[in-house]
Amino acid sequence: MTSVSEIIEQRNWQVVEAPFNAGKLSHLETIFTIGNGFLGLRGTFEEGYPGEMVSTLAHGIFNHAEGELVPDLVNLPNPLAVKITVNGVEFSMERGKGQMLGYRRVLDLRTACLTREVIWHNGVDAIVKLRFERFASLKNPHLVAQRISVRALLGTPIIRFNSRVDGTQNNEGVHHWEEMQTGGEGDLIFLNRVTTQSRYRIAVASLHQFNPMLKAELTLTAGQPSLAYQTSLAVDSEVALIKWSAIHTNRDSDDPLHAAQMTLKAAQQQGYESSYQAHVEEWATYWHDSDIQIEGDETAQRAVRFCTYHLLIAAPRDDDRVSIGAKTLSGPGYKGHVFWDTELFMVPMLTLTQPKIARNLLMYRYHNLEGARHKAQKSGFAGAMFPWESTDTGEETTPQWTHPLPDGTRIRIWTGDNEQHISTDIAYAVMQYWHWTGDDEFFLKYGAEIVLDTAVFWGSRVEYNADQGRYELTNQIGPDEYHENVNNSVFTNRMTQWHLQTAITVHDWLLREHPTAGAGLIERLGINTQQLTRWRDIIARMYLPKDPQTGLLEQFEGFFKLDRIDISHWQPRVANLDAVLGHERTQEVMVIKQADIVMLMALLGDQFGSRAEQEHHWTFYYPLVDHGSSLSPSIHAWIAARLDHMADAYKLFHYAANIDLEDLKGNIRDGIHAAAAGGVWQALVFGFAGLNLDEMGNLRLMPKLPSHWRSVRFRVWCKGQQRQIVIGDETSTNP
Ligand code: BGC
């Protein structure tokens, strides 16, 4: 018998939809995405509905279609499509003659398996129970498995399954494919394609097992091969279709179609149950390392697991040439592009709980250093300047313009030109990874080069103001994107100072610890004494605007002169303030899009200043923030907890953790807010738990838990050892 605590435990791993909610189609499609670090499949239904957004995305498959401003992460053919008819009536939950008698859809976070059960009257002569299961294998990331069963509850219906590989998908109207082959034979159907510009080859193939065994009818419509199986059912008997699908590309195999066929054959030999078990066991190892257990707050528990789930299904485990886009593999938002979201919001959780994956993500930046060097060179600078938006080539892929507004005008997007802090954000993530893992091999071979060459960029980028005798950075965009092209953004200037200081430390470490390899790298990057002298001078004389009267750092030069508006008067509101006030007016008011100075506090901790100074800045800046970006609340929650503002900390944490579950930003259709998910982990671990690794290698905890939480447990990797942290009745222990 199931105990109460088992029921609660199970509930804390499940996201449930019951009854069916047609009005939340796109919301639920996003949150019910399944994936395995190679691909992501939105939670659309097998049978298809108007208004749905079917999306099958695999890391790294970008294409720049003719006439488009920037590349897209390409929407692949959909392997999940299956239509079912019951005595000739097509199964549909919202149209036609049929009637829904019961419905429940569950995403089990622990097993990453999506199931749906429906009791359905076909409106004529039969009642059936349909059960759909799907998972994207974590054991073999090229494999997707579905099992669909139909049981006759009333009547003796004829059941027909029509299974397709649906190649009609595109990217919101943009087409990226040339068809190479539509094929099939026996129980197999497939599509073989190539992208128009990037020439990625991809095969999507499905193999079917039908019980009872029957010969299928094959139809090879171009771009939509299908197989139909038909049988009649006696009352209380069941029929089941297992659909195996394989996705391979020329990124993983020279002959993707052959590879897909091999994957399918192996899966069929292994069988559904055993394949599912292998998948679940693999998931257990990831949850062992990354789960956070909260006692005393079921809502937070489930929401935190939901965030962790979405980071884990998006995190590339076997590929170090791809990274996680701002919306993971769960939707079309930002066209799959990679931002600072990855390094400062997602990577920390992975560095501490899945260091191998964090390493892959940092290697993606290493492999793309050429693109970053190219960008620096094109802009007239030395070293490496990473793109604000990145895809598969490492080149800058931020669009320069928005799409036309209703009045036909377009707005210039400046982030690709001037949001340059990303180079330092990447260096910060590399240093954080090295600090926690002690992975000298990575650092010596790859990490140091990222940190140093981006420092070379800053050394050439910083401007000397001879009149004032100080160094400056003009025309920047800090995290607060409401104010563009500003001079002396404190975030950017202070992080540049940190970056150059760090680069000097790395330089010295290389020469001390690895004289031959270190000297080779330093020489290759052209770093010489003259340059080091300049870096030291910049560190000493970098301008950080500050009000001498109040001692407050000014977010950027001129910020304190902007118009003050009280944003509390604008609540409740869903739209961001820049959308309400308009682009121009927003620049004139003292409203901040997201954690900016507060982000600096999070990154620098005590190096930002004393506790009193932090409090002083929090008191001034917190009321000005609009949280216009989903990246904002979690970072504020983290700092609020450190400064003992526990009510605010919990409110912000709760908001961040539920952004997607409750669609709090109103744009969930575009995909998961992955940075928010990563920020939630940091708010909990660095904020509430106050975890820190000091320079001496000591793990420190300064817990400040919400008062209703009884305990928090999690594991972190630290210098190659896994440590279990327990906050609550017990104290920190080893595993
Ligand atoms: C935020 C950026 C973020 C981007 C992608 C923007 O709205 O302001 O900081 O990188 O979204 O998530």
XYZ file of C-alpha atoms and ligand atoms in Angstrom:
747
model
C 0.000 0.000 0.000
C 1.191 3.496 -0.763
C 1.881 5.618 2.294
C 1.050 9.295 2.573
C 4.701 10.250 2.406
C 5.107 8.181 -0.776
C 2.170 9.985 -2.360
C 3.682 13.344 -1.440
C 7.095 12.262 -2.685
C 5.600 11.177 -6.006
C 3.657 14.410 -6.327
C 6.828 16.380 -5.828
C 8.247 14.786 -8.958
C 5.259 15.338 -11.182
C 3.789 18.111 -13.267
C 0.178 17.232 -13.962
C -2.474 18.483 -16.348
C -5.980 17.281 -15.474
C -8.452 17.936 -16.956
C -7.451 18.780 -20.520
C -6.898 22.493 -20.941
C -7.158 23.469 -24.607
C -6.645 27.129 -23.677
C -3.155 26.392 -22.401
C -1.949 24.463 -25.395
C 1.259 26.355 -26.048
C 2.085 26.819 -22.357
C 1.868 23.112 -21.731
C 3.718 22.258 -24.925
C 6.706 24.123 -23.572
C 6.683 22.845 -20.026
C 6.044 19.244 -21.136
C 9.103 19.248 -23.383
C 11.183 16.097 -23.132
C 14.814 15.808 -24.109
C 18.171 14.267 -23.462
C 20.890 16.828 -24.067
C 20.986 16.043 -27.778
C 17.419 16.799 -28.779
C 14.290 18.392 -27.403
C 10.691 17.587 -28.336
C 7.920 19.964 -27.367
C 4.949 18.432 -25.626
C 2.637 18.542 -28.615
C 0.087 15.796 -29.021
C 0.567 12.809 -31.315
C -2.655 13.506 -33.215
C -2.051 17.245 -33.816
C -4.218 20.334 -33.152
C -4.728 23.694 -34.832
C -2.598 26.363 -33.222
C -0.032 23.927 -31.889
C 3.662 24.524 -32.358
C 5.369 21.262 -33.136
C 9.063 21.483 -32.508
C 11.899 18.985 -32.665
C 15.253 20.606 -32.087
C 18.752 19.186 -31.962
C 21.758 21.092 -30.701
C 23.986 22.646 -33.317
C 21.735 22.329 -36.396
C 21.537 25.971 -37.447
C 20.735 27.335 -40.874
C 20.697 30.846 -42.273
C 17.816 30.893 -44.742
C 17.914 33.303 -47.642
C 16.312 36.634 -46.821
C 16.518 36.097 -43.067
C 18.540 38.373 -40.800
C 20.135 35.641 -38.727
C 20.377 31.843 -38.484
C 17.707 29.698 -36.848
C 18.013 26.529 -34.843
C 16.206 24.391 -37.365
C 12.901 22.718 -36.622
C 13.416 19.074 -37.625
C 10.801 16.642 -38.941
C 8.443 15.545 -36.209
C 8.810 11.877 -35.345
C 5.923 11.796 -32.851
C 2.937 12.063 -35.224
C 0.315 9.311 -34.893
C -3.376 9.612 -35.714
C -5.839 7.092 -34.341
C -9.330 6.249 -35.520
C -11.871 4.221 -33.569
C -14.453 2.642 -35.842
C -13.675 5.255 -38.438
C -13.983 8.241 -36.066
C -10.748 10.185 -35.727
C -9.565 10.546 -32.148
C -9.483 14.191 -31.173
C -9.849 15.830 -27.798
C -11.522 18.962 -28.995
C -13.365 18.552 -32.226
C -15.587 16.105 -34.098
C -18.126 13.695 -32.740
C -16.122 12.253 -29.858
C -16.505 12.994 -26.200
C -13.828 13.133 -23.495
C -14.687 11.129 -20.420
C -11.390 11.437 -18.603
C -7.960 12.961 -19.060
C -4.674 13.140 -17.236
C -1.243 14.088 -18.537
C 1.820 13.708 -16.359
C 5.403 14.734 -16.837
C 7.408 12.628 -14.457
C 10.525 14.660 -13.763
C 12.388 11.745 -12.230
C 12.057 9.546 -15.332
C 11.665 12.317 -17.915
C 8.733 10.410 -19.308
C 5.526 12.062 -20.523
C 2.326 10.049 -20.260
C -1.250 10.811 -21.157
C -4.347 8.788 -20.400
C -7.652 9.556 -22.036
C -11.006 7.882 -21.775
C -12.839 8.690 -24.953
C -16.232 7.958 -26.437
C -16.080 7.992 -30.208
C -19.561 9.488 -30.225
C -21.026 6.463 -32.006
C -20.391 3.001 -30.718
C -17.252 2.643 -28.633
C -15.506 3.849 -25.502
C -11.747 3.397 -25.383
C -8.938 4.133 -23.000
C -5.905 5.516 -24.742
C -2.522 5.635 -23.099
C 0.423 7.463 -24.619
C 3.959 7.311 -23.282
C 7.070 8.934 -24.644
C 10.653 9.415 -23.599
C 13.834 10.648 -25.247
C 16.365 8.067 -24.202
C 19.121 9.308 -21.953
C 21.017 6.104 -22.620
C 21.038 6.589 -26.367
C 20.373 10.267 -27.113
C 19.530 9.572 -30.750
C 16.548 7.494 -29.728
C 12.957 8.508 -28.960
C 10.460 5.909 -27.829
C 6.670 5.996 -27.805
C 4.195 3.405 -26.692
C 0.555 3.976 -27.502
C -2.061 1.545 -26.338
C -5.808 1.471 -26.890
C -8.118 -0.620 -24.760
C -11.765 -1.185 -25.680
C -13.935 -0.422 -22.660
C -17.234 -0.596 -24.528
C -17.942 -2.001 -27.979
C -15.711 -4.011 -30.298
C -14.101 -1.259 -32.350
C -11.747 -1.328 -35.282
C -8.675 0.664 -34.332
C -6.462 2.246 -36.910
C -3.110 3.870 -36.227
C -1.584 6.109 -38.831
C 1.994 6.906 -37.948
C 4.049 9.491 -39.807
C 7.406 11.177 -39.864
C 6.077 14.640 -40.446
C 8.399 16.793 -42.455
C 5.973 19.667 -42.966
C 7.413 21.601 -40.025
C 9.252 24.878 -40.492
C 10.497 27.705 -38.283
C 7.456 29.946 -37.986
C 7.154 30.157 -41.750
C 10.859 30.025 -42.573
C 11.951 26.955 -44.559
C 15.361 25.464 -44.034
C 15.341 22.200 -45.950
C 16.004 20.521 -49.206
C 14.404 17.108 -49.435
C 16.782 14.296 -50.272
C 14.714 11.195 -49.759
C 11.311 10.107 -48.453
C 11.387 6.374 -47.877
C 10.082 3.335 -46.105
C 9.847 -0.401 -46.137
C 8.178 -2.966 -43.879
C 7.743 -1.249 -40.515
C 10.214 1.537 -41.270
C 9.670 5.067 -42.592
C 12.229 7.836 -42.903
C 13.173 11.251 -44.208
C 16.628 12.257 -45.318
C 17.293 15.975 -45.669
C 19.861 18.705 -45.959
C 19.704 22.298 -44.728
C 19.775 24.904 -47.465
C 22.753 27.024 -46.414
C 24.711 25.224 -43.691
C 24.347 21.869 -45.513
C 23.701 19.830 -42.386
C 22.417 16.395 -43.338
C 19.833 14.834 -41.101
C 17.867 11.599 -41.031
C 14.701 11.039 -39.037
C 13.493 7.446 -39.131
C 10.788 5.523 -37.275
C 10.454 1.810 -36.770
C 7.213 0.276 -35.536
C 6.270 -2.731 -33.517
C 2.594 -3.480 -33.536
C 0.986 -5.988 -31.263
C -0.708 -8.042 -32.761
C 1.837 -8.376 -35.589
C 0.280 -7.221 -38.822
C 1.431 -6.002 -42.186
C 1.370 -2.243 -42.418
C 0.173 -0.072 -45.324
C 2.994 2.167 -46.468
C 2.347 5.571 -48.083
C 5.286 7.578 -49.336
C 3.963 11.104 -49.738
C 6.948 13.434 -50.255
C 8.085 14.791 -46.887
C 5.496 12.725 -45.016
C 6.023 8.984 -45.113
C 3.418 7.072 -43.169
C 2.444 3.598 -42.081
C -1.030 2.432 -41.125
C -1.926 -0.510 -38.895
C -5.453 -1.681 -38.360
C -7.064 -4.305 -36.150
C -10.306 -4.986 -34.340
C -10.562 -5.193 -30.579
C -12.717 -7.395 -28.367
C -14.134 -5.771 -25.232
C -11.492 -5.260 -22.558
C -8.665 -6.195 -24.840
C -5.813 -3.939 -25.824
C -3.703 -3.122 -28.808
C -0.318 -1.384 -28.608
C 1.953 0.377 -31.014
C 5.576 0.945 -30.143
C 7.174 3.602 -32.261
C 10.942 3.937 -32.123
C 12.387 7.021 -33.747
C 16.000 7.833 -34.409
C 17.558 11.157 -35.281
C 21.097 11.379 -36.594
C 22.910 14.168 -38.336
C 26.216 14.503 -40.099
C 27.486 16.128 -36.891
C 27.512 12.638 -35.364
C 27.769 10.296 -38.332
C 28.927 10.312 -41.972
C 25.798 8.472 -43.014
C 22.938 9.694 -40.802
C 20.328 7.433 -42.394
C 22.417 4.327 -41.889
C 23.167 5.410 -38.315
C 19.441 5.936 -37.687
C 18.654 2.462 -38.984
C 21.319 0.959 -36.732
C 19.930 2.853 -33.714
C 16.451 1.554 -34.474
C 17.586 -2.010 -34.926
C 19.440 -1.968 -31.622
C 16.427 -0.465 -29.843
C 14.083 -3.070 -31.230
C 16.437 -5.817 -30.164
C 16.688 -4.382 -26.684
C 12.909 -4.051 -26.352
C 10.790 -1.284 -24.872
C 10.872 -2.226 -21.184
C 14.585 -2.777 -21.054
C 15.257 0.392 -23.035
C 13.013 2.338 -20.657
C 14.749 0.851 -17.600
C 18.170 1.776 -18.971
C 16.906 5.325 -19.542
C 15.492 5.597 -16.016
C 18.680 4.253 -14.453
C 20.701 6.797 -16.366
C 18.391 9.559 -15.127
C 18.827 8.349 -11.556
C 22.545 9.076 -11.751
C 21.863 12.646 -12.877
C 19.267 13.238 -10.197
C 21.599 11.769 -7.598
C 24.048 14.554 -8.311
C 21.740 17.464 -9.153
C 18.612 17.103 -7.042
C 17.877 19.572 -4.261
C 15.558 18.317 -1.556
C 13.510 20.829 0.350
C 11.453 19.826 3.368
C 8.626 22.096 4.374
C 7.674 23.583 1.003
C 6.137 21.277 -1.581
C 5.539 24.036 -4.113
C 9.160 25.093 -3.997
C 10.303 21.484 -4.100
C 8.441 20.720 -7.299
C 9.313 24.025 -8.922
C 13.027 23.608 -8.191
C 12.962 20.082 -9.618
C 11.134 21.391 -12.661
C 13.898 23.976 -13.208
C 16.631 21.374 -12.738
C 14.843 18.989 -15.119
C 14.764 21.582 -17.877
C 18.434 22.386 -17.480
C 19.377 18.711 -17.518
C 17.338 17.833 -20.614
C 18.991 20.694 -22.469
C 22.551 20.160 -21.314
C 24.809 18.570 -23.956
C 26.475 15.598 -22.302
C 28.477 14.136 -25.183
C 29.194 17.113 -27.361
C 31.537 19.988 -26.594
C 30.827 21.977 -29.733
C 27.309 23.057 -28.823
C 25.760 25.058 -26.020
C 22.377 25.751 -24.461
C 20.306 28.502 -26.040
C 18.334 30.992 -23.975
C 15.142 28.938 -24.493
C 16.812 25.510 -24.405
C 15.460 23.079 -27.013
C 11.886 23.809 -26.010
C 10.742 26.502 -28.416
C 11.663 29.001 -31.124
C 12.515 31.954 -28.850
C 15.752 33.744 -29.724
C 16.153 31.246 -32.580
C 18.159 28.872 -30.420
C 20.940 31.440 -29.926
C 23.341 31.259 -27.006
C 23.765 34.294 -24.705
C 25.513 35.110 -21.398
C 22.527 33.280 -19.924
C 24.509 30.073 -20.310
C 27.721 31.040 -18.538
C 26.389 33.154 -15.682
C 23.051 31.504 -15.039
C 23.181 27.854 -16.146
C 26.831 26.849 -15.996
C 27.262 27.425 -12.221
C 24.676 24.743 -11.401
C 26.430 22.380 -13.802
C 29.912 23.259 -12.558
C 28.928 22.240 -9.052
C 26.699 19.263 -9.850
C 27.638 18.010 -13.350
C 31.155 19.292 -13.975
C 31.651 17.243 -17.150
C 28.713 19.009 -18.761
C 29.944 22.394 -17.572
C 33.272 21.587 -19.212
C 31.499 20.783 -22.495
C 29.765 24.139 -22.421
C 32.996 25.995 -21.775
C 34.688 24.020 -24.528
C 32.014 25.304 -26.887
C 33.392 28.777 -26.256
C 36.958 27.550 -26.651
C 36.152 26.005 -30.030
C 34.548 29.274 -31.051
C 37.491 31.477 -30.149
C 38.212 32.035 -33.837
C 34.774 33.622 -34.275
C 35.459 35.822 -31.250
C 38.844 36.849 -32.651
C 37.215 37.626 -35.934
C 34.624 39.829 -34.228
C 37.345 41.716 -32.310
C 39.359 42.216 -35.459
C 36.379 43.419 -37.476
C 35.659 45.992 -34.776
C 39.277 47.144 -34.717
C 40.364 45.431 -31.499
C 42.870 42.785 -30.507
C 42.221 39.449 -28.824
C 38.862 37.712 -28.613
C 35.500 39.429 -28.279
C 32.711 36.893 -27.971
C 29.446 37.466 -29.814
C 26.430 38.561 -27.811
C 24.402 35.901 -29.632
C 26.190 32.806 -30.763
C 25.279 29.777 -32.894
C 27.423 27.105 -34.519
C 30.129 29.238 -36.085
C 31.097 31.529 -33.209
C 30.324 34.566 -35.366
C 28.082 37.361 -34.082
C 24.465 36.425 -34.867
C 22.515 39.134 -33.086
C 20.049 40.667 -35.530
C 20.735 44.341 -36.188
C 17.071 45.264 -36.465
C 13.768 44.196 -34.993
C 11.013 43.018 -37.291
C 8.857 45.937 -38.459
C 6.508 47.306 -35.782
C 2.807 47.888 -36.595
C 3.665 51.384 -37.932
C 6.285 49.886 -40.241
C 9.322 51.226 -38.386
C 12.085 49.010 -37.142
C 14.262 49.461 -34.109
C 18.019 49.086 -34.244
C 19.275 46.343 -31.941
C 22.559 47.401 -30.392
C 23.374 44.441 -28.176
C 25.452 42.678 -30.830
C 27.610 45.783 -31.145
C 27.784 47.027 -27.595
C 26.800 44.445 -24.999
C 30.422 43.505 -24.658
C 30.415 42.285 -21.077
C 29.729 38.771 -22.402
C 33.448 38.199 -22.941
C 34.037 38.748 -19.247
C 31.017 36.668 -18.260
C 32.557 33.742 -20.123
C 35.923 34.304 -18.455
C 34.136 34.420 -15.096
C 32.469 31.044 -15.743
C 35.826 29.540 -16.732
C 37.422 30.795 -13.500
C 34.492 29.581 -11.435
C 34.731 26.140 -13.043
C 38.463 25.971 -12.377
C 38.032 27.188 -8.818
C 35.446 24.529 -7.951
C 36.786 21.602 -9.951
C 40.525 22.166 -9.762
C 40.584 20.862 -13.360
C 44.102 22.109 -14.186
C 44.244 20.060 -17.356
C 41.253 21.911 -18.798
C 42.497 25.215 -17.561
C 45.997 24.854 -18.916
C 44.919 23.586 -22.329
C 41.788 25.669 -22.888
C 40.501 27.818 -20.043
C 43.562 30.029 -19.701
C 43.428 30.891 -23.383
C 39.813 32.035 -23.087
C 40.563 34.194 -20.037
C 43.724 35.691 -21.490
C 42.617 36.371 -25.029
C 39.437 38.083 -23.846
C 41.640 40.154 -21.518
C 43.746 41.096 -24.539
C 40.526 42.324 -26.119
C 39.700 44.510 -23.100
C 43.236 45.856 -22.995
C 42.729 47.141 -26.535
C 39.105 48.195 -25.999
C 39.480 50.383 -22.910
C 39.841 54.111 -23.670
C 42.144 56.490 -21.856
C 40.601 59.831 -20.937
C 43.672 62.062 -20.781
C 41.758 65.045 -19.372
C 40.559 63.078 -16.409
C 43.558 60.757 -16.147
C 41.349 57.679 -16.076
C 40.291 54.708 -18.163
C 36.768 54.503 -19.513
C 34.450 52.402 -21.599
C 32.031 54.385 -23.701
C 29.088 53.154 -25.713
C 28.272 50.032 -23.719
C 25.192 48.088 -22.782
C 25.263 46.627 -19.316
C 22.796 43.964 -18.092
C 20.171 46.728 -17.891
C 19.284 46.776 -21.567
C 16.677 49.502 -21.028
C 19.595 51.936 -21.264
C 21.622 51.446 -24.382
C 24.968 52.755 -25.494
C 25.841 54.323 -22.182
C 29.201 55.478 -20.934
C 30.969 53.811 -18.047
C 28.537 51.150 -17.039
C 29.714 50.233 -13.546
C 28.968 46.548 -14.178
C 31.076 46.458 -17.326
C 33.897 48.658 -16.050
C 34.202 46.871 -12.712
C 34.052 43.416 -14.316
C 36.689 44.487 -16.836
C 38.864 45.509 -13.909
C 38.238 42.094 -12.342
C 38.986 40.420 -15.653
C 42.341 42.113 -16.151
C 43.321 41.433 -12.557
C 42.384 37.793 -13.038
C 44.328 37.628 -16.294
C 47.465 38.836 -14.519
C 47.020 36.141 -11.870
C 46.535 33.523 -14.611
C 49.574 34.809 -16.466
C 51.708 34.484 -13.343
C 50.296 31.044 -12.539
C 51.114 29.798 -16.023
C 54.717 30.938 -15.836
C 55.135 29.592 -12.316
C 53.382 26.234 -12.631
C 53.776 25.405 -16.316
C 56.711 27.439 -17.557
C 57.030 25.813 -20.981
C 53.395 25.469 -22.011
C 52.511 28.714 -20.217
C 55.207 30.764 -21.895
C 54.179 29.265 -25.245
C 50.568 30.342 -24.798
C 51.502 33.813 -23.581
C 53.748 34.293 -26.560
C 51.173 32.960 -28.977
C 48.634 35.467 -27.657
C 51.191 38.256 -27.952
C 51.053 39.217 -24.279
C 54.164 41.167 -23.347
C 55.489 43.294 -20.503
C 54.203 46.488 -22.034
C 50.721 45.047 -22.155
C 50.865 43.821 -18.572
C 51.898 47.298 -17.511
C 48.890 48.719 -19.334
C 46.581 46.191 -17.702
C 47.911 47.179 -14.276
C 47.377 50.805 -15.076
C 43.823 50.157 -16.227
C 43.101 48.232 -13.036
C 44.384 51.143 -10.964
C 42.633 53.889 -12.872
C 39.420 52.401 -14.226
C 36.582 54.860 -13.816
C 33.635 53.762 -11.693
C 31.120 56.626 -11.523
C 30.074 57.319 -7.944
C 28.144 60.031 -6.141
C 30.618 61.501 -3.636
C 27.772 62.657 -1.383
C 25.959 59.358 -1.018
C 28.784 56.983 -1.846
C 26.512 55.218 -4.312
C 27.953 53.766 -7.491
C 26.058 55.242 -10.409
C 24.869 52.439 -12.692
C 26.320 54.414 -15.610
C 27.300 58.014 -16.152
C 24.152 60.127 -16.080
C 21.876 57.533 -14.487
C 21.243 59.659 -11.402
C 20.009 62.518 -13.608
C 17.250 60.460 -15.227
C 13.581 61.003 -14.362
C 12.444 59.097 -11.327
C 9.137 57.249 -11.594
C 7.585 55.061 -8.979
C 7.212 51.653 -10.581
C 5.064 50.379 -7.741
C 2.296 52.548 -9.226
C 2.506 50.467 -12.381
C 1.511 47.201 -10.686
C -0.106 44.816 -11.407
C 1.252 44.595 -14.903
C 2.443 41.817 -17.175
C 4.043 43.814 -19.982
C 7.558 45.094 -19.404
C 7.833 48.775 -18.714
C 9.772 49.444 -21.899
C 6.843 48.053 -23.875
C 4.478 50.350 -21.978
C 6.599 53.502 -22.001
C 8.085 53.015 -25.451
C 11.705 52.593 -26.382
C 12.696 56.275 -26.279
C 11.017 57.229 -23.030
C 12.400 54.188 -21.238
C 15.917 55.482 -21.837
C 15.018 58.670 -19.957
C 13.751 57.123 -16.749
C 15.451 55.566 -13.772
C 13.984 52.106 -14.250
C 16.223 49.101 -14.553
C 15.429 46.074 -16.687
C 17.230 43.478 -14.564
C 19.906 42.909 -11.957
C 22.801 45.141 -12.971
C 24.589 46.614 -9.931
C 22.877 43.783 -8.031
C 24.373 41.304 -10.524
C 27.755 42.792 -9.756
C 27.127 42.153 -6.079
C 26.263 38.539 -6.854
C 29.390 37.967 -8.919
C 31.848 39.753 -6.684
C 30.447 39.047 -3.237
C 32.657 40.675 -0.616
C 34.883 42.108 -3.333
C 31.999 44.414 -4.166
C 32.275 46.060 -0.782
C 31.383 45.688 2.866
C 28.048 44.361 3.998
C 26.991 47.960 4.775
C 27.933 49.077 1.261
C 26.004 46.200 -0.262
C 22.972 47.070 1.840
C 23.283 50.726 0.817
C 23.240 49.799 -2.884
C 20.445 47.278 -2.450
C 18.252 49.866 -0.742
C 18.717 52.260 -3.612
C 18.609 49.939 -6.605
C 16.061 47.293 -5.640
C 13.011 49.608 -5.859
C 14.088 50.652 -9.359
C 14.076 47.241 -10.954
C 11.307 46.238 -13.346
C 12.347 42.555 -13.677
C 11.723 43.101 -17.378
C 13.921 40.086 -17.966
C 13.330 36.656 -16.470
C 17.012 36.685 -15.525
C 16.341 39.216 -12.814
C 14.256 37.812 -9.924
C 16.540 34.902 -9.037
C 19.615 37.096 -8.734
C 17.689 39.515 -6.566
C 16.485 36.585 -4.451
C 20.081 35.480 -3.951
C 21.246 38.922 -2.799
C 18.124 39.582 -0.725
C 18.847 36.365 1.184
C 22.474 37.327 1.758
C 21.342 40.686 3.104
C 18.711 39.133 5.348
C 15.671 40.498 3.527
C 14.025 37.136 3.841
C 10.477 38.095 2.874
C 11.707 39.695 -0.357
C 14.110 36.825 -0.925
C 11.346 34.250 -0.722
C 8.940 36.280 -2.839
C 11.535 36.706 -5.579
C 12.664 33.092 -5.375
C 9.099 31.861 -5.616
C 8.486 34.069 -8.631
C 11.646 32.892 -10.398
C 10.974 29.232 -9.694
C 7.443 29.460 -11.075
C 8.074 31.692 -14.080
C 7.410 28.845 -16.496
C 5.107 26.607 -14.492
C 2.735 29.544 -14.127
C 3.703 31.420 -17.304
C 4.410 34.540 -15.263
C 6.126 36.352 -18.146
C 3.291 35.561 -20.561
C 5.683 34.366 -23.285
C 6.116 30.712 -22.391
C 5.144 29.755 -25.941
C 8.663 30.773 -27.042
C 10.292 28.267 -24.716
C 11.645 27.708 -21.231
C 13.403 30.598 -19.479
C 16.550 28.618 -18.924
C 18.556 31.372 -17.264
C 15.818 31.795 -14.676
C 15.987 28.051 -14.020
C 19.747 28.253 -13.473
C 19.302 31.373 -11.358
C 16.867 29.526 -9.111
C 19.537 26.947 -8.310
C 21.990 29.739 -7.495
C 19.471 31.631 -5.369
C 19.005 28.479 -3.357
C 22.605 27.303 -3.114
C 24.525 30.584 -3.030
C 21.683 32.637 -1.547
C 19.667 30.618 0.954
C 22.370 28.049 1.717
C 25.161 30.623 1.430
C 27.576 28.079 -0.042
C 31.003 29.335 -0.842
C 34.429 27.871 -1.553
C 37.120 30.079 -0.125
C 40.593 30.574 -1.545
C 41.984 28.011 0.903
C 39.624 25.381 -0.526
C 37.266 25.363 2.475
C 33.582 24.898 1.808
C 31.632 27.449 3.784
C 27.947 27.619 4.488
C 26.055 30.587 5.825
C 22.473 29.345 5.665
C 19.531 31.708 5.737
C 16.580 29.525 4.907
C 13.009 30.744 4.565
C 11.506 30.273 8.024
C 9.039 27.569 6.955
C 11.688 25.345 5.379
C 12.668 22.503 7.701
C 15.694 21.362 5.761
C 17.547 21.531 2.468
C 19.846 18.850 1.065
C 21.960 18.773 -2.037
C 25.263 17.508 -3.362
C 28.086 19.435 -4.936
C 31.357 18.428 -6.523
C 34.334 20.223 -5.121
C 37.879 19.556 -6.346
C 36.934 16.102 -7.600
C 35.071 15.044 -4.463
C 31.364 14.930 -4.002
C 30.059 16.516 -0.825
C 26.602 16.280 0.582
C 25.219 19.380 2.200
C 22.425 19.084 4.733
C 20.976 22.232 6.253
C 18.324 21.824 8.873
C 18.385 19.563 11.885
C 21.678 18.091 10.778
C 24.919 19.699 9.721
C 27.068 19.409 6.626
C 28.430 15.898 6.142
C 30.313 13.852 3.584
C 28.259 11.382 1.495
C 17.861 39.904 -21.424
C 19.273 39.444 -21.663
C 19.238 37.972 -22.036
C 18.324 37.730 -23.212
C 18.178 36.253 -23.520
C 17.054 39.655 -22.674
O 15.744 40.073 -22.477
O 17.858 41.268 -21.104
O 20.053 39.635 -20.502
O 20.512 37.537 -22.331
O 17.052 38.249 -22.941
O 17.573 35.600 -22.458
